[in-house]
Amino acid sequence: MNIKSGTDLIVEAKSRIREVTVAQVQATLGGANAPVILDVREPNETNLGRLPGAIVIARGTMETKIEAVVPRDADLVVYCASGNRSALAADTLQLMGYTKVASMAGGWSGWVAAGGPVEG
């Protein structure tokens, strides 16, 4: 059996998904074609704030809760604290049939550093 580290899994996931930048997400907010924004951080992280209008589903429960909230054909951007958990989440969502999913590179940290709007 080929044992992989967490870093290995993240690198592999990032090779299979689409990543978007903070600037790309900022440019779409409030627009007619704005994507659904999914925050996969834990509650202690989301209590610090989130992207405006984001749906919050912790990464650990995403697979069992996402289908009731987001249709598979939705344009979806996933983010976490730094872009690693969101890459894993985007990879999983693709396996679940979500065809227009991307991970936001840099995550919440990148969003805040860029001066993106925050709610909560």
PDB file of C-alpha atoms in Angstrom:
ATOM      1  CA  MET A   1       0.000   0.000   0.000  1.00  0.00           C
ATOM      2  CA  ASN A   2       1.246   3.459  -0.919  1.00  0.00           C
ATOM      3  CA  ILE A   3       0.979   5.606   2.204  1.00  0.00           C
ATOM      4  CA  LYS A   4       0.416   9.313   1.551  1.00  0.00           C
ATOM      5  CA  SER A   5       0.785  12.341   3.757  1.00  0.00           C
ATOM      6  CA  GLY A   6      -1.827  15.042   4.106  1.00  0.00           C
ATOM      7  CA  THR A   7       0.341  17.241   1.906  1.00  0.00           C
ATOM      8  CA  ASP A   8       0.384  14.538  -0.776  1.00  0.00           C
ATOM      9  CA  LEU A   9      -3.423  14.390  -0.745  1.00  0.00           C
ATOM     10  CA  ILE A  10      -3.718  18.178  -1.035  1.00  0.00           C
ATOM     11  CA  VAL A  11      -1.242  18.343  -3.937  1.00  0.00           C
ATOM     12  CA  GLU A  12      -3.111  15.574  -5.744  1.00  0.00           C
ATOM     13  CA  ALA A  13      -6.481  17.247  -5.155  1.00  0.00           C
ATOM     14  CA  LYS A  14      -5.170  20.564  -6.477  1.00  0.00           C
ATOM     15  CA  SER A  15      -4.026  18.805  -9.646  1.00  0.00           C
ATOM     16  CA  ARG A  16      -7.612  17.647 -10.296  1.00  0.00           C
ATOM     17  CA  ILE A  17      -9.581  20.786  -9.455  1.00  0.00           C
ATOM     18  CA  ARG A  18      -9.910  24.346 -10.678  1.00  0.00           C
ATOM     19  CA  GLU A  19      -8.607  27.079  -8.407  1.00  0.00           C
ATOM     20  CA  VAL A  20      -9.730  30.692  -8.583  1.00  0.00           C
ATOM     21  CA  THR A  21      -8.069  33.726  -7.067  1.00  0.00           C
ATOM     22  CA  VAL A  22      -9.452  36.029  -4.409  1.00  0.00           C
ATOM     23  CA  ALA A  23      -9.609  38.784  -7.048  1.00  0.00           C
ATOM     24  CA  GLN A  24     -11.687  36.583  -9.352  1.00  0.00           C
ATOM     25  CA  VAL A  25     -14.169  35.862  -6.558  1.00  0.00           C
ATOM     26  CA  GLN A  26     -14.308  39.542  -5.530  1.00  0.00           C
ATOM     27  CA  ALA A  27     -15.129  40.498  -9.113  1.00  0.00           C
ATOM     28  CA  THR A  28     -18.180  38.217  -9.160  1.00  0.00           C
ATOM     29  CA  LEU A  29     -19.770  39.126  -5.817  1.00  0.00           C
ATOM     30  CA  GLY A  30     -23.145  40.788  -6.200  1.00  0.00           C
ATOM     31  CA  GLY A  31     -23.218  40.147  -9.944  1.00  0.00           C
ATOM     32  CA  ALA A  32     -25.920  38.394 -11.911  1.00  0.00           C
ATOM     33  CA  ASN A  33     -23.657  35.371 -12.408  1.00  0.00           C
ATOM     34  CA  ALA A  34     -22.216  35.280  -8.898  1.00  0.00           C
ATOM     35  CA  PRO A  35     -21.303  31.760  -7.767  1.00  0.00           C
ATOM     36  CA  VAL A  36     -22.604  30.087  -4.651  1.00  0.00           C
ATOM     37  CA  ILE A  37     -19.931  30.579  -2.000  1.00  0.00           C
ATOM     38  CA  LEU A  38     -19.334  27.638   0.359  1.00  0.00           C
ATOM     39  CA  ASP A  39     -17.337  28.099   3.568  1.00  0.00           C
ATOM     40  CA  VAL A  40     -16.032  24.739   4.805  1.00  0.00           C
ATOM     41  CA  ARG A  41     -14.268  26.043   7.925  1.00  0.00           C
ATOM     42  CA  GLU A  42     -15.154  24.927  11.455  1.00  0.00           C
ATOM     43  CA  PRO A  43     -17.586  26.958  13.613  1.00  0.00           C
ATOM     44  CA  ASN A  44     -14.793  28.480  15.716  1.00  0.00           C
ATOM     45  CA  GLU A  45     -13.335  29.851  12.458  1.00  0.00           C
ATOM     46  CA  THR A  46     -16.565  31.061  10.863  1.00  0.00           C
ATOM     47  CA  ASN A  47     -17.398  32.958  14.056  1.00  0.00           C
ATOM     48  CA  LEU A  48     -14.588  35.335  13.069  1.00  0.00           C
ATOM     49  CA  GLY A  49     -16.481  36.293   9.912  1.00  0.00           C
ATOM     50  CA  ARG A  50     -17.159  34.977   6.443  1.00  0.00           C
ATOM     51  CA  LEU A  51     -17.575  36.075   2.852  1.00  0.00           C
ATOM     52  CA  PRO A  52     -20.870  37.895   2.282  1.00  0.00           C
ATOM     53  CA  GLY A  53     -23.677  35.449   1.568  1.00  0.00           C
ATOM     54  CA  ALA A  54     -21.536  32.354   2.120  1.00  0.00           C
ATOM     55  CA  ILE A  55     -23.200  29.063   2.991  1.00  0.00           C
ATOM     56  CA  VAL A  56     -21.409  27.545   5.958  1.00  0.00           C
ATOM     57  CA  ILE A  57     -21.004  23.761   6.076  1.00  0.00           C
ATOM     58  CA  ALA A  58     -17.988  22.437   7.968  1.00  0.00           C
ATOM     59  CA  ARG A  59     -15.715  20.206   5.890  1.00  0.00           C
ATOM     60  CA  GLY A  60     -16.371  17.264   8.214  1.00  0.00           C
ATOM     61  CA  THR A  61     -20.091  17.221   7.403  1.00  0.00           C
ATOM     62  CA  MET A  62     -20.086  18.572   3.870  1.00  0.00           C
ATOM     63  CA  GLU A  63     -20.736  15.275   2.079  1.00  0.00           C
ATOM     64  CA  THR A  64     -23.899  14.613   4.067  1.00  0.00           C
ATOM     65  CA  LYS A  65     -25.319  18.147   3.982  1.00  0.00           C
ATOM     66  CA  ILE A  66     -24.396  19.754   0.655  1.00  0.00           C
ATOM     67  CA  GLU A  67     -27.004  18.070  -1.548  1.00  0.00           C
ATOM     68  CA  ALA A  68     -29.876  19.554   0.456  1.00  0.00           C
ATOM     69  CA  VAL A  69     -28.471  23.069   0.053  1.00  0.00           C
ATOM     70  CA  VAL A  70     -26.641  23.386  -3.282  1.00  0.00           C
ATOM     71  CA  PRO A  71     -27.769  21.840  -6.588  1.00  0.00           C
ATOM     72  CA  ARG A  72     -25.154  19.867  -8.515  1.00  0.00           C
ATOM     73  CA  ASP A  73     -25.273  22.244 -11.500  1.00  0.00           C
ATOM     74  CA  ALA A  74     -24.593  25.385  -9.411  1.00  0.00           C
ATOM     75  CA  ASP A  75     -21.494  27.460 -10.051  1.00  0.00           C
ATOM     76  CA  LEU A  76     -19.757  26.890  -6.712  1.00  0.00           C
ATOM     77  CA  VAL A  77     -16.659  28.380  -5.066  1.00  0.00           C
ATOM     78  CA  VAL A  78     -15.385  26.685  -1.919  1.00  0.00           C
ATOM     79  CA  TYR A  79     -13.063  28.295   0.603  1.00  0.00           C
ATOM     80  CA  CYS A  80     -11.436  27.493   3.933  1.00  0.00           C
ATOM     81  CA  ALA A  81      -8.726  29.226   5.962  1.00  0.00           C
ATOM     82  CA  SER A  82      -5.882  28.855   3.460  1.00  0.00           C
ATOM     83  CA  GLY A  83      -7.099  26.903   0.429  1.00  0.00           C
ATOM     84  CA  ASN A  84      -6.113  23.366   1.412  1.00  0.00           C
ATOM     85  CA  ARG A  85      -9.322  21.973   2.924  1.00  0.00           C
ATOM     86  CA  SER A  86     -11.273  23.711   0.166  1.00  0.00           C
ATOM     87  CA  ALA A  87      -9.153  21.920  -2.447  1.00  0.00           C
ATOM     88  CA  LEU A  88      -9.970  18.579  -0.808  1.00  0.00           C
ATOM     89  CA  ALA A  89     -13.631  19.606  -0.589  1.00  0.00           C
ATOM     90  CA  ALA A  90     -13.737  20.659  -4.261  1.00  0.00           C
ATOM     91  CA  ASP A  91     -12.183  17.343  -5.256  1.00  0.00           C
ATOM     92  CA  THR A  92     -14.827  15.465  -3.247  1.00  0.00           C
ATOM     93  CA  LEU A  93     -17.639  17.599  -4.683  1.00  0.00           C
ATOM     94  CA  GLN A  94     -16.499  16.717  -8.197  1.00  0.00           C
ATOM     95  CA  LEU A  95     -16.718  13.033  -7.261  1.00  0.00           C
ATOM     96  CA  MET A  96     -20.259  13.751  -6.062  1.00  0.00           C
ATOM     97  CA  GLY A  97     -21.214  15.168  -9.464  1.00  0.00           C
ATOM     98  CA  TYR A  98     -20.707  18.906  -8.935  1.00  0.00           C
ATOM     99  CA  THR A  99     -19.379  20.011 -12.311  1.00  0.00           C
ATOM    100  CA  LYS A 100     -18.802  23.749 -11.822  1.00  0.00           C
ATOM    101  CA  VAL A 101     -16.826  23.795  -8.583  1.00  0.00           C
ATOM    102  CA  ALA A 102     -13.628  25.680  -7.762  1.00  0.00           C
ATOM    103  CA  SER A 103     -11.481  26.242  -4.690  1.00  0.00           C
ATOM    104  CA  MET A 104     -10.471  29.783  -3.734  1.00  0.00           C
ATOM    105  CA  ALA A 105      -6.672  29.858  -3.517  1.00  0.00           C
ATOM    106  CA  GLY A 106      -5.478  31.615  -0.378  1.00  0.00           C
ATOM    107  CA  GLY A 107      -8.788  31.068   1.382  1.00  0.00           C
ATOM    108  CA  TRP A 108     -10.058  33.299   4.165  1.00  0.00           C
ATOM    109  CA  SER A 109      -6.536  34.539   4.914  1.00  0.00           C
ATOM    110  CA  GLY A 110      -6.086  35.699   1.340  1.00  0.00           C
ATOM    111  CA  TRP A 111      -9.547  37.269   1.325  1.00  0.00           C
ATOM    112  CA  VAL A 112      -8.886  39.316   4.455  1.00  0.00           C
ATOM    113  CA  ALA A 113      -5.383  40.310   3.288  1.00  0.00           C
ATOM    114  CA  ALA A 114      -6.916  41.612   0.040  1.00  0.00           C
ATOM    115  CA  GLY A 115      -9.451  43.708   1.946  1.00  0.00           C
ATOM    116  CA  GLY A 116     -12.451  41.683   0.802  1.00  0.00           C
ATOM    117  CA  PRO A 117     -15.815  42.444   2.422  1.00  0.00           C
ATOM    118  CA  VAL A 118     -16.672  40.433   5.531  1.00  0.00           C
ATOM    119  CA  GLU A 119     -19.975  39.657   7.219  1.00  0.00           C
ATOM    120  CA  GLY A 120     -20.753  38.195  10.605  1.00  0.00           C
TER     121      GLY A 120
END
